[in-house]
Amino acid sequence: MLDEVKPVTPAQIHAARARLEGLSAVSPLVACGVSPAGKSVHLKLENLQSIGSFKIRPIGNAVLARAPAELADGIYTTSTGNSALGVAFMARRLGIAATAVVPLNAPQAKLEKLRRLGAGVDMRPVAEWWQAIRTGSLAGQRGVYIDAVRDPASLAGDATIGLEILAQYPDVEAILIPFGGGGLACGIACAVRALRPDVKIIACELTSAHPVKAAFAAGAPTDTPHEAGFVSGVGFGTVLPEMWPLVKAMIDDVVTVSLTEVAAAIKTLVECNRVVAEGAGAVSVAAALSARYSATKVCAVVSGGNIDNAMLAAILEGRIPS
């Protein structure tokens, strides 16, 4: 088992913000085009980052925090696509090699972007890919493994989103965040806890793939069925054991939504805000628009927008992609 992941400090977070200046954008925070009666829903648009997701922050900071000599043999990561895009982007920027280890069911839109950025793509069966995530390495890969979840530098990169939300929406009551490996939710929470401990941090998952909800119910990480459908990047089989103490300390509540609700949220974002979100990025929006969380001033983090065109077209036609 890997070492227990600890909270990052304000000093680490501010150092990350300085490193990321000029690399990641201060993403817009806008009012959702539709909000339930009596509720104000705002959207933190991380889908507008250069690689189409928030992952430029954790990956960018984790890479830039290392000495150039460490990176000479290149970098690699295990990912459903967005962390890999961050690694590919940084490798191209620095002139080094990049490899993306992705599951066989990785979205085509992300694979195409990876190849355009010049990354090598190593496709693995889902079970083998997930085991590589759990161990934080993969035999036979050359270069430095970039961990988008457990590396303190990655958490600090994620935390910069929390600083921005508090500055852009000072009276926010709750921040709803898609939960994949937990880096995004816990990183944001580290920043928010230091400045506004009254703001609630809400993990968002699928009713059909909910490891955080299961872990809270059991009091420990537990293996759960994974039926994420067209949504990738959230709802993995279990909470990583080394992340559990931080998750337990930082997450106030869990909201689950159905695939139908996620598809409806994607359609709503396009029609009412002209915003394109991938499935994982819309999980938080679906939760915010539902009646399952009652805070009146909420921010939903739209974590990414790398969705296949065919999938988006099906959703806009009112269908649930297979």
mmCIF file of C-alpha atoms in Angstrom:
data_model
loop_
_atom_site.group_PDB
_atom_site.id
_atom_site.type_symbol
_atom_site.label_atom_id
_atom_site.label_comp_id
_atom_site.label_asym_id
_atom_site.label_seq_id
_atom_site.Cartn_x
_atom_site.Cartn_y
_atom_site.Cartn_z
ATOM 1 C CA MET A 1 0.000 0.000 0.000
ATOM 2 C CA LEU A 2 1.216 3.510 -0.816
ATOM 3 C CA ASP A 3 1.671 6.180 1.836
ATOM 4 C CA GLU A 4 -1.407 7.934 3.199
ATOM 5 C CA VAL A 5 -2.095 11.170 1.321
ATOM 6 C CA LYS A 6 -1.957 14.284 3.498
ATOM 7 C CA PRO A 7 -3.657 17.685 3.029
ATOM 8 C CA VAL A 8 -1.632 20.291 1.188
ATOM 9 C CA THR A 9 -0.802 23.573 2.905
ATOM 10 C CA PRO A 10 -1.629 27.147 1.880
ATOM 11 C CA ALA A 11 2.064 27.645 1.068
ATOM 12 C CA GLN A 12 2.011 24.677 -1.337
ATOM 13 C CA ILE A 13 -1.182 25.967 -2.940
ATOM 14 C CA HIS A 14 0.183 29.465 -3.495
ATOM 15 C CA ALA A 15 3.395 28.003 -4.932
ATOM 16 C CA ALA A 16 1.283 25.998 -7.358
ATOM 17 C CA ARG A 17 -0.646 29.084 -8.405
ATOM 18 C CA ALA A 18 2.642 30.858 -9.169
ATOM 19 C CA ARG A 19 3.943 27.892 -11.231
ATOM 20 C CA LEU A 20 0.713 27.648 -13.195
ATOM 21 C CA GLU A 21 0.551 31.315 -14.145
ATOM 22 C CA GLY A 22 0.452 31.475 -17.926
ATOM 23 C CA LEU A 23 -0.171 27.724 -18.185
ATOM 24 C CA SER A 24 -3.665 27.323 -16.737
ATOM 25 C CA ALA A 25 -6.368 29.949 -17.150
ATOM 26 C CA VAL A 26 -8.433 31.503 -14.380
ATOM 27 C CA SER A 27 -11.552 29.767 -15.654
ATOM 28 C CA PRO A 28 -14.838 31.699 -15.766
ATOM 29 C CA LEU A 29 -17.523 31.267 -13.134
ATOM 30 C CA VAL A 30 -20.957 31.917 -14.635
ATOM 31 C CA ALA A 31 -24.570 31.561 -13.606
ATOM 32 C CA CYS A 32 -26.239 28.402 -14.872
ATOM 33 C CA GLY A 33 -28.854 29.185 -17.505
ATOM 34 C CA VAL A 34 -31.477 27.330 -15.487
ATOM 35 C CA SER A 35 -31.615 26.900 -11.726
ATOM 36 C CA PRO A 36 -34.295 25.293 -9.578
ATOM 37 C CA ALA A 37 -36.634 27.703 -7.792
ATOM 38 C CA GLY A 38 -34.954 29.229 -4.764
ATOM 39 C CA LYS A 39 -31.485 27.996 -5.741
ATOM 40 C CA SER A 40 -28.606 29.858 -7.390
ATOM 41 C CA VAL A 41 -26.357 27.496 -9.370
ATOM 42 C CA HIS A 42 -23.050 28.757 -10.736
ATOM 43 C CA LEU A 43 -20.658 26.877 -13.019
ATOM 44 C CA LYS A 44 -16.862 26.795 -12.702
ATOM 45 C CA LEU A 45 -15.893 26.193 -16.336
ATOM 46 C CA GLU A 46 -12.721 24.093 -16.208
ATOM 47 C CA ASN A 47 -13.756 22.610 -19.557
ATOM 48 C CA LEU A 48 -12.355 25.815 -21.073
ATOM 49 C CA GLN A 49 -8.768 25.042 -20.107
ATOM 50 C CA SER A 50 -6.309 24.540 -22.971
ATOM 51 C CA ILE A 51 -6.595 20.737 -22.885
ATOM 52 C CA GLY A 52 -10.362 20.779 -22.292
ATOM 53 C CA SER A 53 -10.180 19.878 -18.596
ATOM 54 C CA PHE A 54 -8.922 20.891 -15.166
ATOM 55 C CA LYS A 55 -6.101 18.347 -15.404
ATOM 56 C CA ILE A 56 -3.675 20.944 -16.744
ATOM 57 C CA ARG A 57 -3.501 22.219 -13.148
ATOM 58 C CA PRO A 58 -2.473 19.062 -11.244
ATOM 59 C CA ILE A 59 -0.371 17.635 -14.075
ATOM 60 C CA GLY A 60 1.208 20.977 -14.909
ATOM 61 C CA ASN A 61 2.194 21.652 -11.321
ATOM 62 C CA ALA A 62 3.432 18.094 -10.731
ATOM 63 C CA VAL A 63 5.679 18.291 -13.791
ATOM 64 C CA LEU A 64 6.974 21.821 -13.174
ATOM 65 C CA ALA A 65 7.737 21.028 -9.529
ATOM 66 C CA ARG A 66 10.358 18.487 -10.674
ATOM 67 C CA ALA A 67 13.913 19.253 -11.682
ATOM 68 C CA PRO A 68 14.427 19.120 -15.479
ATOM 69 C CA ALA A 69 17.031 16.356 -15.077
ATOM 70 C CA GLU A 70 14.371 14.074 -13.573
ATOM 71 C CA LEU A 71 12.266 14.416 -16.714
ATOM 72 C CA ALA A 72 14.940 13.651 -19.288
ATOM 73 C CA ASP A 73 13.591 10.159 -20.041
ATOM 74 C CA GLY A 74 10.045 11.448 -20.441
ATOM 75 C CA ILE A 75 6.815 11.175 -18.456
ATOM 76 C CA TYR A 76 3.805 8.867 -18.397
ATOM 77 C CA THR A 77 0.533 8.431 -16.556
ATOM 78 C CA THR A 78 -2.503 6.158 -16.285
ATOM 79 C CA SER A 79 -5.736 7.879 -17.205
ATOM 80 C CA THR A 80 -9.140 7.667 -18.866
ATOM 81 C CA GLY A 81 -7.830 10.496 -21.015
ATOM 82 C CA ASN A 82 -7.737 13.892 -19.313
ATOM 83 C CA SER A 83 -4.663 13.321 -17.122
ATOM 84 C CA ALA A 84 -2.987 11.812 -20.162
ATOM 85 C CA LEU A 85 -3.803 14.953 -22.146
ATOM 86 C CA GLY A 86 -2.118 16.979 -19.427
ATOM 87 C CA VAL A 87 0.986 14.789 -19.600
ATOM 88 C CA ALA A 88 1.043 14.978 -23.401
ATOM 89 C CA PHE A 89 0.644 18.765 -23.334
ATOM 90 C CA MET A 90 3.429 19.250 -20.802
ATOM 91 C CA ALA A 91 5.746 16.858 -22.609
ATOM 92 C CA ARG A 92 5.280 18.720 -25.876
ATOM 93 C CA ARG A 93 5.876 22.031 -24.095
ATOM 94 C CA LEU A 94 9.128 20.746 -22.564
ATOM 95 C CA GLY A 95 10.317 18.750 -25.563
ATOM 96 C CA ILE A 96 10.290 15.351 -23.844
ATOM 97 C CA ALA A 97 8.560 12.026 -24.514
ATOM 98 C CA ALA A 98 5.087 11.200 -23.166
ATOM 99 C CA THR A 99 3.140 7.959 -22.869
ATOM 100 C CA ALA A 100 -0.536 7.661 -21.980
ATOM 101 C CA VAL A 101 -1.647 4.374 -20.436
ATOM 102 C CA VAL A 102 -5.396 4.268 -21.096
ATOM 103 C CA PRO A 103 -8.163 1.671 -20.750
ATOM 104 C CA LEU A 104 -9.509 -0.049 -23.847
ATOM 105 C CA ASN A 105 -12.788 1.874 -23.440
ATOM 106 C CA ALA A 106 -11.162 5.331 -23.385
ATOM 107 C CA PRO A 107 -13.210 7.943 -25.291
ATOM 108 C CA GLN A 108 -12.201 8.346 -28.911
ATOM 109 C CA ALA A 109 -12.160 12.153 -28.667
ATOM 110 C CA LYS A 110 -9.447 11.976 -26.025
ATOM 111 C CA LEU A 111 -7.412 9.397 -27.944
ATOM 112 C CA GLU A 112 -7.432 11.601 -31.026
ATOM 113 C CA LYS A 113 -6.226 14.597 -29.000
ATOM 114 C CA LEU A 114 -3.460 12.516 -27.416
ATOM 115 C CA ARG A 115 -2.152 11.455 -30.794
ATOM 116 C CA ARG A 116 -2.302 15.021 -32.138
ATOM 117 C CA LEU A 117 -0.147 16.107 -29.192
ATOM 118 C CA GLY A 118 2.407 13.442 -30.090
ATOM 119 C CA ALA A 119 1.970 11.137 -27.102
ATOM 120 C CA GLY A 120 2.454 7.401 -27.271
ATOM 121 C CA VAL A 121 -0.757 5.557 -26.384
ATOM 122 C CA ASP A 122 -0.591 2.266 -24.478
ATOM 123 C CA MET A 123 -4.080 0.714 -24.341
ATOM 124 C CA ARG A 124 -4.684 -1.868 -21.616
ATOM 125 C CA PRO A 125 -7.598 -4.008 -20.400
ATOM 126 C CA VAL A 126 -9.543 -2.095 -17.739
ATOM 127 C CA ALA A 127 -8.494 -4.399 -14.871
ATOM 128 C CA GLU A 128 -4.804 -4.108 -15.799
ATOM 129 C CA TRP A 129 -5.095 -0.346 -16.233
ATOM 130 C CA TRP A 130 -6.831 0.045 -12.853
ATOM 131 C CA GLN A 131 -4.120 -2.011 -11.154
ATOM 132 C CA ALA A 132 -1.515 0.368 -12.576
ATOM 133 C CA ILE A 133 -3.442 3.279 -11.053
ATOM 134 C CA ARG A 134 -3.568 1.542 -7.687
ATOM 135 C CA THR A 135 0.181 0.879 -7.636
ATOM 136 C CA GLY A 136 1.208 4.188 -9.210
ATOM 137 C CA SER A 137 3.469 2.575 -11.799
ATOM 138 C CA LEU A 138 3.569 0.171 -14.725
ATOM 139 C CA ALA A 139 6.437 -2.195 -15.456
ATOM 140 C CA GLY A 140 8.151 -1.569 -18.755
ATOM 141 C CA GLN A 141 7.254 2.109 -19.045
ATOM 142 C CA ARG A 142 10.112 4.545 -19.458
ATOM 143 C CA GLY A 143 10.297 7.871 -17.650
ATOM 144 C CA VAL A 144 8.701 9.416 -14.564
ATOM 145 C CA TYR A 145 5.199 8.417 -13.505
ATOM 146 C CA ILE A 146 3.009 11.516 -13.006
ATOM 147 C CA ASP A 147 0.304 10.841 -10.426
ATOM 148 C CA ALA A 148 -2.634 13.198 -10.871
ATOM 149 C CA VAL A 149 -4.293 12.171 -7.599
ATOM 150 C CA ARG A 150 -1.807 11.332 -4.838
ATOM 151 C CA ASP A 151 1.160 13.591 -5.596
ATOM 152 C CA PRO A 152 1.084 16.618 -3.234
ATOM 153 C CA ALA A 153 1.993 18.843 -6.184
ATOM 154 C CA SER A 154 -1.056 17.559 -8.071
ATOM 155 C CA LEU A 155 -3.327 18.201 -5.089
ATOM 156 C CA ALA A 156 -1.924 21.720 -4.805
ATOM 157 C CA GLY A 157 -2.638 22.303 -8.493
ATOM 158 C CA ASP A 158 -6.243 21.206 -7.994
ATOM 159 C CA ALA A 159 -6.483 23.445 -4.934
ATOM 160 C CA THR A 160 -5.943 26.554 -7.061
ATOM 161 C CA ILE A 161 -9.503 26.031 -8.334
ATOM 162 C CA GLY A 162 -10.744 26.432 -4.774
ATOM 163 C CA LEU A 163 -8.944 29.767 -4.407
ATOM 164 C CA GLU A 164 -10.561 31.012 -7.613
ATOM 165 C CA ILE A 165 -14.066 29.904 -6.651
ATOM 166 C CA LEU A 166 -13.906 31.717 -3.313
ATOM 167 C CA ALA A 167 -12.712 34.901 -5.044
ATOM 168 C CA GLN A 168 -15.326 34.696 -7.809
ATOM 169 C CA TYR A 169 -18.303 33.614 -5.661
ATOM 170 C CA PRO A 170 -17.691 34.928 -2.122
ATOM 171 C CA ASP A 171 -21.074 33.888 -0.746
ATOM 172 C CA VAL A 172 -20.968 30.302 -2.060
ATOM 173 C CA GLU A 173 -22.419 27.772 0.382
ATOM 174 C CA ALA A 174 -21.419 24.502 -1.266
ATOM 175 C CA ILE A 175 -19.099 23.322 -4.033
ATOM 176 C CA LEU A 176 -20.207 20.231 -5.965
ATOM 177 C CA ILE A 177 -17.331 18.329 -7.530
ATOM 178 C CA PRO A 178 -17.126 15.213 -9.746
ATOM 179 C CA PHE A 179 -15.284 12.439 -7.906
ATOM 180 C CA GLY A 180 -12.896 10.208 -9.837
ATOM 181 C CA GLY A 181 -9.702 9.441 -7.974
ATOM 182 C CA GLY A 182 -10.426 12.162 -5.435
ATOM 183 C CA GLY A 183 -7.645 14.606 -6.274
ATOM 184 C CA LEU A 184 -9.964 17.320 -7.587
ATOM 185 C CA ALA A 185 -12.418 17.196 -4.685
ATOM 186 C CA CYS A 186 -9.773 16.887 -1.970
ATOM 187 C CA GLY A 187 -7.491 19.482 -3.548
ATOM 188 C CA ILE A 188 -10.277 22.063 -3.760
ATOM 189 C CA ALA A 189 -11.248 21.178 -0.193
ATOM 190 C CA CYS A 190 -7.717 21.863 1.075
ATOM 191 C CA ALA A 191 -7.934 25.460 -0.171
ATOM 192 C CA VAL A 192 -11.514 25.997 0.960
ATOM 193 C CA ARG A 193 -11.007 24.542 4.450
ATOM 194 C CA ALA A 194 -8.162 27.002 5.076
ATOM 195 C CA LEU A 195 -10.190 30.069 4.081
ATOM 196 C CA ARG A 196 -13.890 29.224 4.400
ATOM 197 C CA PRO A 197 -14.424 26.116 6.538
ATOM 198 C CA ASP A 198 -18.180 26.771 6.482
ATOM 199 C CA VAL A 199 -18.390 25.993 2.736
ATOM 200 C CA LYS A 200 -19.486 22.402 2.140
ATOM 201 C CA ILE A 201 -17.569 20.097 -0.206
ATOM 202 C CA ILE A 202 -19.886 17.683 -1.995
ATOM 203 C CA ALA A 203 -18.636 14.682 -3.994
ATOM 204 C CA CYS A 204 -20.751 13.816 -7.032
ATOM 205 C CA GLU A 205 -21.033 10.289 -8.431
ATOM 206 C CA LEU A 206 -23.343 8.038 -10.412
ATOM 207 C CA THR A 207 -26.103 5.945 -8.884
ATOM 208 C CA SER A 208 -24.623 3.073 -10.886
ATOM 209 C CA ALA A 209 -20.969 3.704 -9.871
ATOM 210 C CA HIS A 210 -20.496 5.227 -6.421
ATOM 211 C CA PRO A 211 -17.363 4.182 -4.507
ATOM 212 C CA VAL A 212 -17.389 7.253 -2.231
ATOM 213 C CA LYS A 213 -20.981 6.717 -1.161
ATOM 214 C CA ALA A 214 -20.194 3.034 -0.528
ATOM 215 C CA ALA A 215 -17.065 3.897 1.462
ATOM 216 C CA PHE A 216 -18.946 6.314 3.705
ATOM 217 C CA ALA A 217 -21.651 3.707 4.280
ATOM 218 C CA ALA A 218 -19.110 0.989 5.111
ATOM 219 C CA GLY A 219 -16.672 3.215 6.992
ATOM 220 C CA ALA A 220 -13.834 2.131 4.695
ATOM 221 C CA PRO A 221 -13.070 1.726 0.987
ATOM 222 C CA THR A 222 -15.011 -1.152 -0.479
ATOM 223 C CA ASP A 223 -15.166 -2.683 -3.957
ATOM 224 C CA THR A 224 -18.342 -1.662 -5.765
ATOM 225 C CA PRO A 225 -19.933 -2.486 -9.129
ATOM 226 C CA HIS A 226 -18.821 -0.116 -11.867
ATOM 227 C CA GLU A 227 -21.471 0.637 -14.474
ATOM 228 C CA ALA A 228 -20.581 4.129 -15.628
ATOM 229 C CA GLY A 229 -22.151 3.838 -19.072
ATOM 230 C CA PHE A 230 -21.166 6.748 -21.325
ATOM 231 C CA VAL A 231 -19.492 8.592 -18.411
ATOM 232 C CA SER A 232 -15.748 8.091 -17.962
ATOM 233 C CA GLY A 233 -13.516 9.511 -15.250
ATOM 234 C CA VAL A 234 -15.793 9.016 -12.225
ATOM 235 C CA GLY A 235 -17.160 6.109 -10.211
ATOM 236 C CA PHE A 236 -14.182 3.745 -10.236
ATOM 237 C CA GLY A 237 -14.379 0.429 -8.396
ATOM 238 C CA THR A 238 -13.172 1.711 -5.035
ATOM 239 C CA VAL A 239 -11.727 4.707 -3.237
ATOM 240 C CA LEU A 240 -7.940 4.355 -3.227
ATOM 241 C CA PRO A 241 -7.043 3.244 0.323
ATOM 242 C CA GLU A 242 -4.289 5.817 0.702
ATOM 243 C CA MET A 243 -6.789 8.558 -0.260
ATOM 244 C CA TRP A 244 -9.479 7.441 2.178
ATOM 245 C CA PRO A 245 -8.336 9.357 5.303
ATOM 246 C CA LEU A 246 -8.208 12.586 3.296
ATOM 247 C CA VAL A 247 -11.550 11.891 1.606
ATOM 248 C CA LYS A 248 -13.171 11.134 4.964
ATOM 249 C CA ALA A 249 -11.822 14.370 6.440
ATOM 250 C CA MET A 250 -12.553 16.645 3.477
ATOM 251 C CA ILE A 251 -15.850 15.488 1.940
ATOM 252 C CA ASP A 252 -19.024 16.644 3.689
ATOM 253 C CA ASP A 253 -21.578 14.721 1.651
ATOM 254 C CA VAL A 254 -22.084 12.629 -1.486
ATOM 255 C CA VAL A 255 -24.780 13.131 -4.114
ATOM 256 C CA THR A 256 -25.443 10.478 -6.756
ATOM 257 C CA VAL A 257 -27.212 11.045 -10.069
ATOM 258 C CA SER A 258 -28.403 8.785 -12.851
ATOM 259 C CA LEU A 259 -27.035 8.552 -16.382
ATOM 260 C CA THR A 260 -30.323 10.035 -17.568
ATOM 261 C CA GLU A 261 -29.781 13.067 -15.323
ATOM 262 C CA VAL A 262 -26.203 13.482 -16.537
ATOM 263 C CA ALA A 263 -27.327 13.418 -20.172
ATOM 264 C CA ALA A 264 -30.035 15.973 -19.365
ATOM 265 C CA ALA A 265 -27.447 18.214 -17.697
ATOM 266 C CA ILE A 266 -25.165 18.044 -20.762
ATOM 267 C CA LYS A 267 -28.100 19.005 -22.981
ATOM 268 C CA THR A 268 -29.076 21.842 -20.639
ATOM 269 C CA LEU A 269 -25.547 23.231 -20.596
ATOM 270 C CA VAL A 270 -25.396 23.330 -24.402
ATOM 271 C CA GLU A 271 -28.859 24.823 -24.845
ATOM 272 C CA CYS A 272 -28.836 27.339 -21.996
ATOM 273 C CA ASN A 273 -25.154 28.248 -21.533
ATOM 274 C CA ARG A 274 -23.555 27.218 -24.839
ATOM 275 C CA VAL A 275 -21.181 25.085 -22.756
ATOM 276 C CA VAL A 276 -19.996 21.616 -23.824
ATOM 277 C CA ALA A 277 -19.308 19.210 -20.946
ATOM 278 C CA GLU A 278 -18.218 15.592 -20.968
ATOM 279 C CA GLY A 279 -20.118 13.103 -18.824
ATOM 280 C CA ALA A 280 -17.897 13.413 -15.761
ATOM 281 C CA GLY A 281 -17.946 17.203 -16.056
ATOM 282 C CA ALA A 282 -21.736 17.256 -15.997
ATOM 283 C CA VAL A 283 -22.172 14.925 -13.000
ATOM 284 C CA SER A 284 -21.783 17.896 -10.652
ATOM 285 C CA VAL A 285 -24.226 19.983 -12.677
ATOM 286 C CA ALA A 286 -26.820 17.204 -12.611
ATOM 287 C CA ALA A 287 -26.393 17.016 -8.836
ATOM 288 C CA ALA A 288 -26.700 20.792 -8.442
ATOM 289 C CA LEU A 289 -29.886 20.904 -10.524
ATOM 290 C CA SER A 290 -31.469 18.011 -8.647
ATOM 291 C CA ALA A 291 -33.411 18.265 -5.397
ATOM 292 C CA ARG A 292 -30.898 16.043 -3.593
ATOM 293 C CA TYR A 293 -28.787 18.880 -2.267
ATOM 294 C CA SER A 294 -30.619 21.780 -0.688
ATOM 295 C CA ALA A 295 -28.033 24.589 -0.324
ATOM 296 C CA THR A 296 -29.251 27.691 -2.135
ATOM 297 C CA LYS A 297 -25.926 29.095 -3.388
ATOM 298 C CA VAL A 298 -23.920 26.341 -5.035
ATOM 299 C CA CYS A 299 -21.024 26.064 -7.445
ATOM 300 C CA ALA A 300 -20.785 23.061 -9.758
ATOM 301 C CA VAL A 301 -17.305 22.365 -11.117
ATOM 302 C CA VAL A 302 -17.549 21.477 -14.820
ATOM 303 C CA SER A 303 -14.336 19.483 -14.826
ATOM 304 C CA GLY A 304 -13.978 18.753 -18.540
ATOM 305 C CA GLY A 305 -15.473 19.009 -22.002
ATOM 306 C CA ASN A 306 -13.743 16.264 -23.995
ATOM 307 C CA ILE A 307 -16.793 14.425 -25.272
ATOM 308 C CA ASP A 308 -17.066 12.441 -28.506
ATOM 309 C CA ASN A 309 -19.062 14.265 -31.208
ATOM 310 C CA ALA A 310 -21.315 11.254 -31.816
ATOM 311 C CA MET A 311 -22.041 10.965 -28.116
ATOM 312 C CA LEU A 312 -22.872 14.656 -27.841
ATOM 313 C CA ALA A 313 -25.115 14.460 -30.908
ATOM 314 C CA ALA A 314 -27.043 11.544 -29.397
ATOM 315 C CA ILE A 315 -27.564 13.471 -26.155
ATOM 316 C CA LEU A 316 -28.756 16.589 -27.966
ATOM 317 C CA GLU A 317 -31.260 14.374 -29.807
ATOM 318 C CA GLY A 318 -32.599 13.205 -26.453
ATOM 319 C CA ARG A 319 -30.947 9.765 -26.429
ATOM 320 C CA ILE A 320 -28.693 8.129 -23.850
ATOM 321 C CA PRO A 321 -25.447 7.020 -25.533
ATOM 322 C CA SER A 322 -24.611 3.344 -25.204
#
